Each structure stands twice: as C-alpha cells, then as structure tokens.
Amino acid sequence: MRVEIWGDVVCPWCYIGTARFEKALTGFVHRDQVEVIHRSFELDPARDKTHVEPVHKMLADKFGPQGPGMDRQAATTAAGEGLAYRTDRQVGSTLDAHRLLHLAKAHGLQHQLLNLLFEANFAHARTIFTPDALLGLALAAGLDADEARRVLDDPDAYLNAVRADEREAARLGATGVPFFLIDHRYALSGGRPAEAFAQALHTAWTQRPPTGTARPRGRRPGQ
C-alpha cells in the first residue's frame, strides 16, 4: 500500500503532521507493507532564491499582527508532539530542497533527508536556503557529494519532477499542505491527530480492491 505526502519543508503543519503520521504508521500492523513517498509542494513558488527573511516578518506581512502568534501556537502544538520548534528561524525558497529530495528518493534516502531538513529548520533554526547548507544536509543523509553538488548547480535538475508533483496536487484538489493520499483512494489534509491517520490506514487496508482492479484517485474517507 502506498502513502503519498505532499508538503513543504518550511510548513509547520507538515512538520507536525508528518510526525503524527509516522506515529500512526509505527503502530500499524501492516507497516512493513506500506511505501511512503514525499511529494513536492512549494508554499511560495514565486519567492526569489535570494529573498530570505525572518519567519515572523513573513507572517506579519502576510497575516497582519496575528501572524507571529500563529507560529507560537504551532510551537505549542509541536511541543505537545515532543518536537523541538524554534520561532526565530528564517524562511526562503524551498525549490532547491525539493529538487534534492527527488535525488534522495532515487537513492532510497528521501525520508532521511526530509527529516534532516525539518530538524535543521524547525528544531535548530539553521538555514536550509543556501547551496552549502543543503549540500551538508545531503551528505548527512548519505547522498554522494559530487552528485548532490551537480543537482544544486543545475537549476533544471529534477525541476520537472517537482513541477509534476505540484501539478498532481492541483489535480487532486490539494490547495494546501500537508496533504496525504493513502492507497490512491483516501485523502486527508491538515493537522490531523495520529488517531485519524491510524483509522485511515486501517480503512484503506481493509478496503483494498482486488489485485488488478482500477483504483479511483483522491477519494476522501467517508466519501
């Protein structure tokens, strides 16, 4: 059974939601038969790569005075999940991070790199918006230095894969992230509790169609 997760590495609810999903997956009896794939979704695809700013400024500009408070609320929620969360981090373009995640996927290291990106950004408020920072994280995830550097140096490397993920998200009606698609049929979005993921995994598993049966895409639980 496949689970596809659309998200962005600077999205607080992707950080929290992914941790909740992994908690549910750990307790799922068929977890060894579940393939998890992370898909690209840029929260701000128009952001210039040179435009890096404090997250509290971005939130205030976008949502007004209540913006920074939204991040503090996310920090409280993250703490409840046992996740470190700093509100003094920065925000910038995530396109290069997504391109590297596709390279990592090709080598079976996507999960490792994603977790390192989340940890660097949210737990340590370290930049993930420069080639040097991304290269260091790629190496820590187990990727080859020369290969990762070639991807970072070539703006077209894996760009089509990123755009394909984003087009598929739009086709499925995902206007925000995190967005989870379980077994091609059951979709969940937003900051769901671990129990909701556990129930969705159980439902998708028990209602799998026979081998060879066409699978409708994007159905939400209960539909």
Backbone as JSON, one array per atom type, in Angstrom:
{
  "sequence": "MRVEIWGDVVCPWCYIGTARFEKALTGFVHRDQVEVIHRSFELDPARDKTHVEPVHKMLADKFGPQGPGMDRQAATTAAGEGLAYRTDRQVGSTLDAHRLLHLAKAHGLQHQLLNLLFEANFAHARTIFTPDALLGLALAAGLDADEARRVLDDPDAYLNAVRADEREAARLGATGVPFFLIDHRYALSGGRPAEAFAQALHTAWTQRPPTGTARPRGRRPGQ",
  "N": [[0.85, -1.19, 0.0], [0.5, 2.22, -0.78], [1.47, 5.4, 0.47], [1.22, 8.75, -0.18], [2.65, 11.87, 0.42], [2.16, 15.2, 0.28], [4.0, 18.13, 0.8], [5.76, 20.94, 2.31], [9.06, 21.91, 3.21], [9.27, 24.04, 4.93], [6.89, 24.26, 6.13], [4.99, 24.44, 8.98], [2.85, 22.75, 9.78], [3.23, 20.6, 8.16], [5.57, 19.54, 9.19], [4.66, 18.87, 11.78], [2.42, 17.28, 11.11], [3.57, 15.2, 9.6], [5.09, 13.95, 11.58], [3.03, 13.05, 13.23], [1.74, 11.29, 11.48], [3.78, 9.39, 11.13], [3.9, 8.36, 13.68], [1.41, 7.08, 13.81], [1.82, 5.22, 11.76], [3.84, 3.66, 12.83], [2.47, 2.17, 14.72], [0.89, 0.61, 13.12], [-0.19, -2.48, 12.04], [0.48, -3.57, 9.57], [2.67, -2.16, 8.7], [5.14, -2.72, 7.47], [4.48, -3.2, 4.91], [3.84, -0.88, 3.74], [4.49, 1.72, 1.58], [6.01, 4.83, 1.67], [5.92, 7.93, 0.16], [7.25, 11.09, -0.38], [6.02, 14.06, -1.66], [6.48, 16.99, -3.71], [5.64, 20.33, -2.8], [5.48, 23.66, -3.01], [5.12, 26.26, -0.76], [5.46, 28.91, -1.38], [5.96, 29.42, -4.35], [6.77, 31.49, -5.99], [8.74, 32.86, -4.73], [11.8, 34.58, -4.68], [15.07, 33.2, -4.89], [17.04, 34.56, -3.55], [15.76, 35.88, -1.59], [15.55, 35.79, 1.6], [14.18, 35.76, 4.81], [13.26, 36.69, 8.23], [10.98, 34.45, 9.79], [8.91, 35.45, 11.35], [8.56, 38.01, 10.36], [7.69, 37.52, 7.73], [5.24, 36.26, 8.29], [3.87, 38.29, 9.63], [3.68, 40.2, 7.58], [2.06, 38.8, 5.82], [-0.24, 37.93, 7.25], [-0.84, 39.9, 9.05], [-0.87, 41.52, 12.35], [-1.5, 39.26, 13.89], [-0.07, 37.19, 12.82], [2.63, 36.29, 13.75], [1.8, 35.18, 16.16], [0.41, 32.94, 15.33], [2.47, 31.27, 14.65], [3.64, 30.85, 17.13], [1.58, 29.42, 18.32], [1.69, 27.1, 16.77], [4.16, 26.22, 17.64], [3.57, 25.48, 20.26], [1.82, 23.35, 19.79], [3.58, 21.62, 18.45], [5.38, 21.07, 20.52], [3.74, 19.56, 22.14], [3.75, 17.23, 20.73], [6.21, 16.33, 21.18], [8.19, 17.55, 19.68], [10.91, 19.59, 18.83], [10.92, 23.14, 18.37], [11.55, 26.14, 16.94], [10.93, 29.6, 16.93], [12.45, 31.57, 15.88], [13.45, 31.22, 13.38], [14.33, 31.31, 9.83], [12.87, 32.04, 6.58], [12.7, 30.98, 3.22], [13.19, 30.39, -0.32], [12.21, 27.13, -1.27], [12.71, 25.52, -3.38], [15.17, 24.35, -4.27], [15.65, 22.58, -2.19], [13.53, 20.8, -2.55], [14.22, 19.76, -5.04], [16.54, 18.38, -4.37], [15.41, 16.5, -2.66], [14.13, 14.86, -4.48], [16.32, 13.73, -5.75], [17.31, 12.33, -3.55], [15.2, 10.54, -3.2], [15.55, 8.91, -5.43], [17.65, 7.43, -4.57], [16.74, 6.07, -2.42], [16.76, 7.52, -0.05], [15.11, 9.51, 0.76], [13.4, 9.88, 2.99], [15.26, 10.15, 5.06], [16.62, 12.53, 4.33], [14.51, 14.4, 4.32], [13.76, 14.43, 7.04], [16.09, 15.49, 8.15], [16.09, 18.03, 6.99], [13.72, 19.1, 8.1], [14.49, 19.03, 10.81], [16.77, 20.71, 10.88], [15.62, 23.17, 10.11], [13.29, 23.63, 11.81], [13.89, 22.65, 14.44], [16.45, 23.61, 15.01], [16.72, 26.1, 13.85], [18.45, 26.56, 11.73], [19.81, 27.64, 8.61], [18.36, 26.52, 5.58], [18.59, 27.3, 3.06], [20.69, 27.83, 1.38], [23.17, 26.76, -1.02], [25.43, 25.54, 0.19], [24.5, 24.86, 2.76], [22.45, 23.06, 2.1], [23.93, 21.11, 0.76], [25.48, 20.11, 2.86], [23.48, 18.9, 4.42], [22.56, 17.01, 2.61], [24.79, 15.33, 2.43], [24.85, 14.4, 5.05], [22.58, 12.88, 5.01], [23.38, 10.78, 3.51], [23.85, 10.97, 0.81], [25.78, 11.13, -2.25], [28.46, 13.39, -2.5], [29.41, 14.69, -4.86], [27.35, 14.15, -6.68], [25.13, 15.35, -5.45], [26.03, 17.98, -5.47], [26.12, 18.48, -8.2], [23.39, 18.46, -8.82], [22.51, 20.68, -7.34], [23.91, 22.66, -8.65], [22.78, 22.71, -11.13], [20.03, 24.21, -12.27], [17.92, 23.01, -13.56], [17.84, 20.37, -12.88], [15.91, 17.75, -11.82], [13.79, 19.48, -11.8], [11.52, 19.15, -13.4], [10.35, 16.98, -12.11], [9.61, 18.05, -9.65], [7.73, 19.96, -10.5], [5.86, 18.25, -11.66], [4.87, 16.89, -9.41], [3.6, 19.03, -8.16], [1.67, 19.73, -10.02], [0.11, 17.42, -9.94], [-0.84, 17.57, -7.33], [-2.51, 19.8, -7.6], [-4.36, 18.73, -9.39], [-5.58, 16.85, -7.81], [-6.91, 18.47, -6.1], [-5.64, 19.6, -3.95], [-5.12, 22.3, -2.16], [-3.64, 23.22, -0.13], [-1.14, 22.27, 2.32], [-0.13, 19.96, 4.95], [-0.87, 17.23, 2.7], [-2.31, 14.16, 2.37], [-2.37, 11.14, 0.62], [-3.74, 8.08, 0.59], [-3.24, 4.87, -0.49], [-4.03, 5.53, -3.07], [-6.64, 6.36, -2.89], [-7.8, 7.44, -0.53], [-7.95, 10.55, 0.93], [-6.44, 12.88, 3.09], [-6.12, 15.97, 4.8], [-4.29, 18.69, 6.29], [-3.74, 19.39, 9.85], [-4.16, 16.7, 11.17], [-4.92, 14.5, 13.94], [-2.88, 11.78, 15.27], [-4.51, 9.58, 15.59], [-6.44, 9.81, 13.6], [-4.97, 9.3, 11.3], [-4.24, 6.68, 11.84], [-6.73, 5.41, 11.73], [-7.41, 5.9, 9.06], [-5.4, 4.49, 7.71], [-6.03, 1.88, 8.51], [-8.63, 1.62, 7.42], [-8.12, 1.98, 4.67], [-6.5, -0.24, 4.2], [-8.17, -2.44, 4.8], [-10.13, -2.15, 2.92], [-8.99, -2.46, 0.47], [-9.01, -2.82, -3.08], [-9.43, -5.8, -5.11], [-6.52, -7.35, -6.57], [-5.5, -5.91, -9.59], [-7.79, -4.5, -10.03], [-9.12, -1.39, -11.02], [-8.11, 1.66, -9.51], [-9.76, 4.29, -8.06], [-8.81, 7.71, -7.78], [-7.96, 9.95, -5.12], [-10.14, 9.93, -3.34], [-11.9, 10.89, -0.42], [-11.86, 9.9, 3.05], [-14.88, 8.37, 4.02], [-16.3, 9.17, 1.87]],
  "CA": [[0.0, 0.0, 0.0], [1.32, 3.43, -0.91], [1.02, 6.67, 1.04], [1.92, 9.9, -0.76], [2.51, 13.03, 1.3], [2.6, 16.48, -0.28], [4.31, 19.09, 1.85], [6.9, 21.81, 2.12], [9.98, 21.76, 4.33], [9.12, 25.17, 5.84], [5.49, 24.26, 6.57], [4.91, 23.91, 10.34], [1.89, 21.65, 9.92], [3.84, 19.44, 7.51], [6.49, 19.04, 10.21], [3.85, 18.24, 12.83], [1.58, 16.24, 10.53], [4.4, 14.06, 9.24], [5.41, 13.24, 12.82], [1.82, 12.33, 13.67], [1.53, 10.16, 10.58], [4.78, 8.36, 11.43], [3.47, 7.73, 14.93], [0.34, 6.16, 13.45], [2.38, 4.15, 10.96], [4.6, 2.78, 13.73], [1.54, 1.27, 15.38], [0.07, -0.08, 12.12], [0.3, -3.87, 12.0], [1.0, -3.88, 8.23], [3.55, -1.05, 8.35], [6.22, -3.16, 6.6], [3.95, -3.29, 3.56], [3.43, 0.48, 3.36], [5.51, 2.56, 0.95], [5.73, 6.25, 1.88], [6.6, 8.8, -0.79], [7.03, 12.51, -0.12], [5.84, 14.82, -2.89], [6.83, 18.41, -3.61], [4.62, 21.38, -2.8], [6.08, 24.9, -2.52], [4.16, 27.23, -0.22], [5.66, 30.2, -2.05], [6.78, 29.09, -5.53], [7.26, 32.69, -6.66], [9.77, 33.52, -3.92], [13.15, 34.64, -5.24], [16.02, 32.43, -4.09], [17.86, 35.45, -2.73], [14.9, 36.55, -0.59], [15.45, 35.06, 2.86], [13.78, 36.71, 5.84], [12.75, 36.06, 9.45], [9.64, 33.92, 9.58], [7.91, 36.31, 11.99], [8.29, 39.13, 9.45], [6.87, 37.0, 6.64], [3.89, 36.0, 8.8], [3.24, 39.58, 9.9], [3.36, 40.8, 6.29], [1.02, 38.02, 5.16], [-1.45, 37.76, 8.06], [-1.05, 41.01, 9.97], [-0.29, 41.38, 13.68], [-1.72, 37.94, 14.48], [0.77, 36.21, 12.14], [3.62, 35.65, 14.62], [1.1, 34.38, 17.16], [0.08, 31.66, 14.71], [3.66, 30.42, 14.74], [3.78, 30.45, 18.54], [0.6, 28.36, 18.55], [2.26, 25.89, 16.16], [5.24, 25.77, 18.52], [2.93, 24.79, 21.39], [1.33, 22.07, 19.28], [4.75, 20.78, 18.2], [5.89, 20.62, 21.81], [2.84, 18.5, 22.58], [4.12, 16.01, 20.0], [7.6, 16.02, 21.5], [9.02, 18.1, 18.63], [11.56, 20.88, 19.05], [10.35, 24.12, 17.44], [12.04, 27.5, 17.2], [10.21, 30.63, 16.19], [13.4, 32.58, 15.4], [14.05, 30.71, 12.15], [14.15, 32.11, 8.62], [12.1, 31.4, 5.52], [13.2, 31.32, 1.89], [12.76, 29.48, -1.38], [12.45, 25.72, -0.96], [12.79, 24.77, -4.63], [16.37, 23.51, -4.31], [15.45, 21.48, -1.24], [12.65, 19.82, -3.19], [14.97, 19.07, -6.09], [17.41, 17.43, -3.69], [14.58, 15.41, -2.15], [13.89, 13.92, -5.58], [17.56, 12.96, -5.87], [17.33, 11.4, -2.42], [14.22, 9.5, -3.49], [16.15, 7.99, -6.4], [18.63, 6.6, -3.87], [16.13, 5.49, -1.23], [17.17, 8.3, 1.12], [14.23, 10.67, 0.85], [12.94, 10.03, 4.37], [16.38, 10.66, 5.87], [16.88, 13.93, 4.01], [13.4, 15.22, 4.77], [13.85, 14.6, 8.48], [17.2, 16.4, 8.43], [15.64, 19.37, 6.62], [12.8, 19.53, 9.15], [15.22, 19.25, 12.06], [17.6, 21.9, 10.74], [14.79, 24.37, 10.05], [12.4, 23.86, 12.94], [14.48, 22.36, 15.76], [17.7, 24.34, 15.25], [16.68, 27.4, 13.17], [19.58, 26.67, 10.82], [19.35, 27.92, 7.25], [18.31, 25.44, 4.58], [18.31, 28.07, 1.84], [21.92, 28.06, 0.62], [23.73, 25.51, -1.55], [26.33, 24.9, 1.16], [23.69, 24.24, 3.81], [21.76, 21.9, 1.52], [24.93, 20.09, 0.49], [25.81, 19.48, 4.13], [22.37, 18.02, 4.8], [22.56, 15.89, 1.66], [25.86, 14.42, 2.85], [24.43, 13.78, 6.31], [21.55, 11.9, 4.67], [24.01, 9.65, 2.84], [23.99, 11.18, -0.64], [27.12, 11.39, -2.76], [28.71, 14.83, -2.54], [29.5, 15.19, -6.23], [26.04, 14.08, -7.31], [24.3, 16.39, -4.85], [26.52, 19.27, -5.94], [25.68, 18.65, -9.6], [21.97, 18.83, -8.81], [22.39, 22.05, -6.85], [24.49, 23.58, -9.64], [21.96, 22.69, -12.35], [18.66, 24.58, -11.86], [16.91, 22.18, -14.24], [17.88, 19.01, -12.39], [14.71, 17.33, -11.08], [12.76, 20.51, -11.8], [10.29, 18.58, -13.95], [9.75, 16.11, -11.1], [8.96, 18.94, -8.69], [6.54, 20.53, -11.13], [4.88, 17.18, -11.83], [4.23, 16.7, -8.11], [2.72, 20.16, -7.89], [0.5, 19.6, -10.91], [-0.73, 16.34, -9.43], [-1.53, 18.11, -6.15], [-3.6, 20.64, -8.09], [-5.37, 17.85, -9.98], [-6.28, 16.19, -6.71], [-7.63, 19.47, -5.33], [-4.88, 19.97, -2.75], [-4.77, 23.72, -2.2], [-2.74, 23.46, 0.99], [-0.43, 21.09, 2.81], [0.13, 18.66, 4.34], [-1.94, 16.52, 2.01], [-1.96, 12.74, 2.39], [-3.16, 10.28, -0.24], [-3.48, 6.72, 1.03], [-3.66, 3.81, -1.4], [-4.6, 6.16, -4.26], [-8.09, 6.49, -2.75], [-8.27, 8.16, 0.65], [-7.18, 11.77, 1.09], [-6.58, 13.65, 4.33], [-5.32, 17.19, 4.74], [-4.2, 19.49, 7.5], [-3.12, 18.87, 11.06], [-4.98, 15.64, 11.78], [-4.26, 13.75, 15.01], [-2.36, 10.47, 14.88], [-5.61, 8.62, 15.56], [-7.1, 9.92, 12.3], [-4.13, 8.58, 10.35], [-4.34, 5.26, 12.14], [-8.01, 4.94, 11.21], [-7.35, 5.93, 7.6], [-4.56, 3.37, 7.29], [-6.81, 0.66, 8.72], [-9.73, 1.6, 6.44], [-7.57, 1.76, 3.33], [-6.0, -1.61, 4.11], [-9.27, -3.42, 4.8], [-10.99, -1.94, 1.76], [-8.23, -2.5, -0.78], [-9.67, -3.58, -4.14], [-8.67, -6.98, -5.56], [-5.41, -7.09, -7.49], [-5.91, -5.72, -10.98], [-8.94, -3.61, -10.1], [-8.76, 0.02, -11.15], [-8.2, 2.4, -8.26], [-10.11, 5.71, -8.18], [-7.84, 8.53, -7.05], [-8.33, 11.15, -4.42], [-11.35, 9.85, -2.54], [-11.7, 11.18, 0.98], [-12.53, 8.95, 3.93], [-16.29, 8.63, 4.23], [-16.98, 9.5, 0.61]],
  "C": [[0.89, 1.24, 0.0], [0.65, 4.61, -0.22], [1.87, 7.77, 0.43], [1.61, 11.13, 0.1], [3.04, 14.26, 0.59], [2.86, 17.45, 0.86], [5.49, 19.96, 1.46], [7.76, 21.77, 3.38], [9.95, 22.95, 5.29], [7.71, 25.27, 6.39], [5.39, 23.66, 7.97], [3.99, 22.71, 10.46], [2.34, 20.43, 9.14], [4.8, 18.75, 8.47], [5.72, 18.27, 11.28], [3.05, 17.07, 12.26], [2.37, 15.01, 10.13], [4.78, 13.25, 10.48], [4.21, 12.46, 13.33], [1.54, 11.13, 12.78], [2.52, 9.04, 10.91], [4.46, 7.64, 12.74], [2.38, 6.7, 14.65], [0.89, 4.96, 12.67], [3.15, 3.16, 11.82], [3.69, 1.76, 14.4], [0.66, 0.47, 14.43], [0.64, -1.48, 11.89], [0.91, -4.23, 10.65], [2.03, -2.83, 7.77], [4.67, -1.46, 7.39], [5.78, -3.27, 5.15], [3.44, -1.93, 3.06], [4.64, 1.22, 2.79], [5.1, 4.01, 1.1], [6.58, 7.07, 0.92], [6.25, 10.24, -0.47], [7.05, 13.27, -1.45], [6.08, 16.31, -2.66], [5.61, 19.31, -3.64], [5.28, 22.62, -2.2], [4.99, 25.83, -2.0], [4.27, 28.57, -0.93], [6.53, 29.99, -3.28], [7.34, 30.32, -6.24], [8.4, 33.37, -5.9], [11.13, 33.45, -4.61], [14.12, 33.91, -4.31], [16.88, 33.3, -3.19], [17.07, 36.1, -1.6], [14.69, 35.63, 0.61], [15.17, 36.06, 3.97], [13.32, 35.99, 7.1], [11.3, 35.62, 9.25], [8.58, 34.81, 10.22], [7.58, 37.52, 11.12], [7.39, 38.68, 8.3], [5.43, 36.8, 7.1], [3.16, 37.31, 9.09], [2.83, 40.27, 8.6], [2.16, 40.11, 5.64], [-0.3, 38.03, 5.91], [-1.73, 38.93, 9.01], [-0.48, 40.72, 11.34], [-0.46, 39.99, 14.31], [-0.8, 36.87, 13.89], [1.78, 35.53, 13.04], [2.97, 34.79, 15.72], [0.69, 33.02, 16.63], [1.27, 30.71, 14.81], [3.9, 29.98, 16.18], [2.78, 29.35, 18.89], [1.1, 27.04, 17.96], [3.37, 25.33, 17.03], [4.68, 25.0, 19.71], [2.43, 23.42, 20.97], [2.5, 21.12, 19.04], [5.32, 20.23, 19.51], [5.04, 19.49, 22.37], [3.1, 17.18, 21.9], [5.55, 15.6, 20.28], [8.59, 16.54, 20.47], [9.63, 19.43, 19.06], [11.1, 21.87, 17.98], [10.82, 25.5, 17.84], [11.31, 28.5, 16.32], [11.14, 31.72, 15.66], [14.1, 32.12, 14.11], [13.78, 31.67, 10.99], [13.28, 31.34, 7.63], [12.65, 31.9, 4.18], [12.66, 30.34, 0.88], [13.12, 28.04, -1.01], [12.62, 24.88, -2.23], [14.01, 23.84, -4.66], [16.26, 22.35, -3.33], [14.57, 20.4, -1.84], [13.38, 19.06, -4.3], [15.91, 18.03, -5.47], [16.62, 16.25, -3.12], [14.26, 14.4, -3.24], [15.16, 13.11, -5.86], [17.63, 11.92, -4.76], [16.36, 10.25, -2.64], [14.8, 8.46, -4.44], [17.14, 7.04, -5.74], [18.05, 5.98, -2.6], [16.45, 6.23, 0.05], [16.28, 9.51, 1.35], [13.79, 10.93, 2.29], [14.03, 10.63, 5.24], [16.63, 12.15, 5.6], [15.76, 14.83, 4.49], [13.48, 15.46, 6.28], [14.98, 15.55, 8.87], [16.84, 17.84, 8.08], [14.68, 19.92, 7.68], [13.56, 19.89, 10.42], [16.06, 20.52, 12.0], [16.75, 23.17, 10.82], [14.04, 24.62, 11.35], [13.07, 23.66, 14.3], [15.68, 23.24, 16.06], [17.74, 25.73, 14.62], [17.94, 27.64, 12.33], [19.06, 26.9, 9.4], [19.36, 26.64, 6.41], [18.13, 26.06, 3.19], [19.57, 28.43, 1.06], [22.44, 26.73, 0.09], [24.63, 24.79, -0.55], [25.55, 24.2, 2.26], [23.0, 22.99, 3.29], [22.74, 20.77, 1.22], [25.31, 19.36, 1.78], [24.73, 18.52, 4.59], [22.29, 16.81, 3.88], [23.61, 14.86, 2.05], [25.46, 13.68, 4.13], [23.38, 12.71, 6.06], [22.12, 10.68, 3.95], [24.16, 9.79, 1.35], [25.44, 11.44, -1.01], [27.32, 12.89, -2.95], [28.72, 15.37, -3.95], [28.14, 15.2, -6.91], [25.11, 15.16, -6.76], [24.72, 17.77, -5.34], [26.09, 19.52, -7.38], [24.21, 19.04, -9.68], [21.8, 20.28, -8.38], [22.91, 23.06, -7.87], [23.66, 23.68, -10.9], [20.5, 23.0, -11.98], [17.57, 23.75, -12.52], [16.87, 20.75, -13.71], [16.7, 18.74, -11.47], [13.62, 18.4, -11.03], [11.45, 19.96, -12.34], [9.59, 17.68, -12.94], [9.02, 16.93, -10.04], [7.66, 19.48, -9.27], [5.46, 19.47, -11.34], [4.15, 16.89, -10.52], [3.22, 17.81, -7.84], [1.49, 20.15, -8.79], [-0.45, 18.51, -10.42], [-1.49, 16.79, -8.18], [-2.72, 18.96, -6.59], [-4.72, 19.78, -8.68], [-6.22, 17.17, -8.91], [-7.07, 17.17, -5.83], [-6.94, 19.88, -4.06], [-4.44, 21.43, -2.87], [-3.85, 24.11, -1.06], [-2.11, 22.16, 1.44], [-0.33, 21.15, 4.34], [-1.12, 18.04, 3.72], [-1.5, 15.07, 1.86], [-2.91, 11.97, 1.48], [-2.78, 8.83, 0.06], [-4.09, 5.74, 0.04], [-4.4, 4.36, -2.61], [-6.09, 6.53, -4.09], [-8.53, 7.41, -1.62], [-7.36, 9.36, 0.92], [-7.49, 12.44, 2.43], [-5.69, 14.87, 4.2], [-5.3, 17.86, 6.1], [-3.61, 18.75, 8.68], [-3.96, 17.85, 11.78], [-4.22, 14.99, 12.93], [-3.79, 12.39, 14.52], [-3.47, 9.44, 14.76], [-6.35, 8.64, 14.21], [-6.29, 9.19, 11.23], [-4.22, 7.08, 10.58], [-5.63, 4.68, 11.58], [-8.0, 4.89, 9.69], [-6.51, 4.79, 7.06], [-5.34, 2.05, 7.4], [-7.91, 0.53, 7.67], [-9.2, 1.3, 5.04], [-7.1, 0.32, 3.16], [-7.15, -2.61, 3.98], [-10.15, -3.3, 3.57], [-10.21, -1.91, 0.44], [-8.98, -3.31, -1.84], [-8.82, -4.79, -4.51], [-7.58, -6.57, -6.54], [-5.92, -6.99, -8.92], [-7.12, -4.83, -11.14], [-8.48, -2.17, -10.19], [-9.0, 0.74, -9.83], [-8.61, 3.84, -8.53], [-9.18, 6.53, -7.32], [-8.52, 9.67, -6.31], [-9.59, 11.1, -3.62], [-11.06, 10.11, -1.07], [-12.41, 10.16, 1.85], [-13.99, 9.33, 4.16], [-17.04, 8.96, 2.97], [-17.27, 8.23, -0.19]]
}
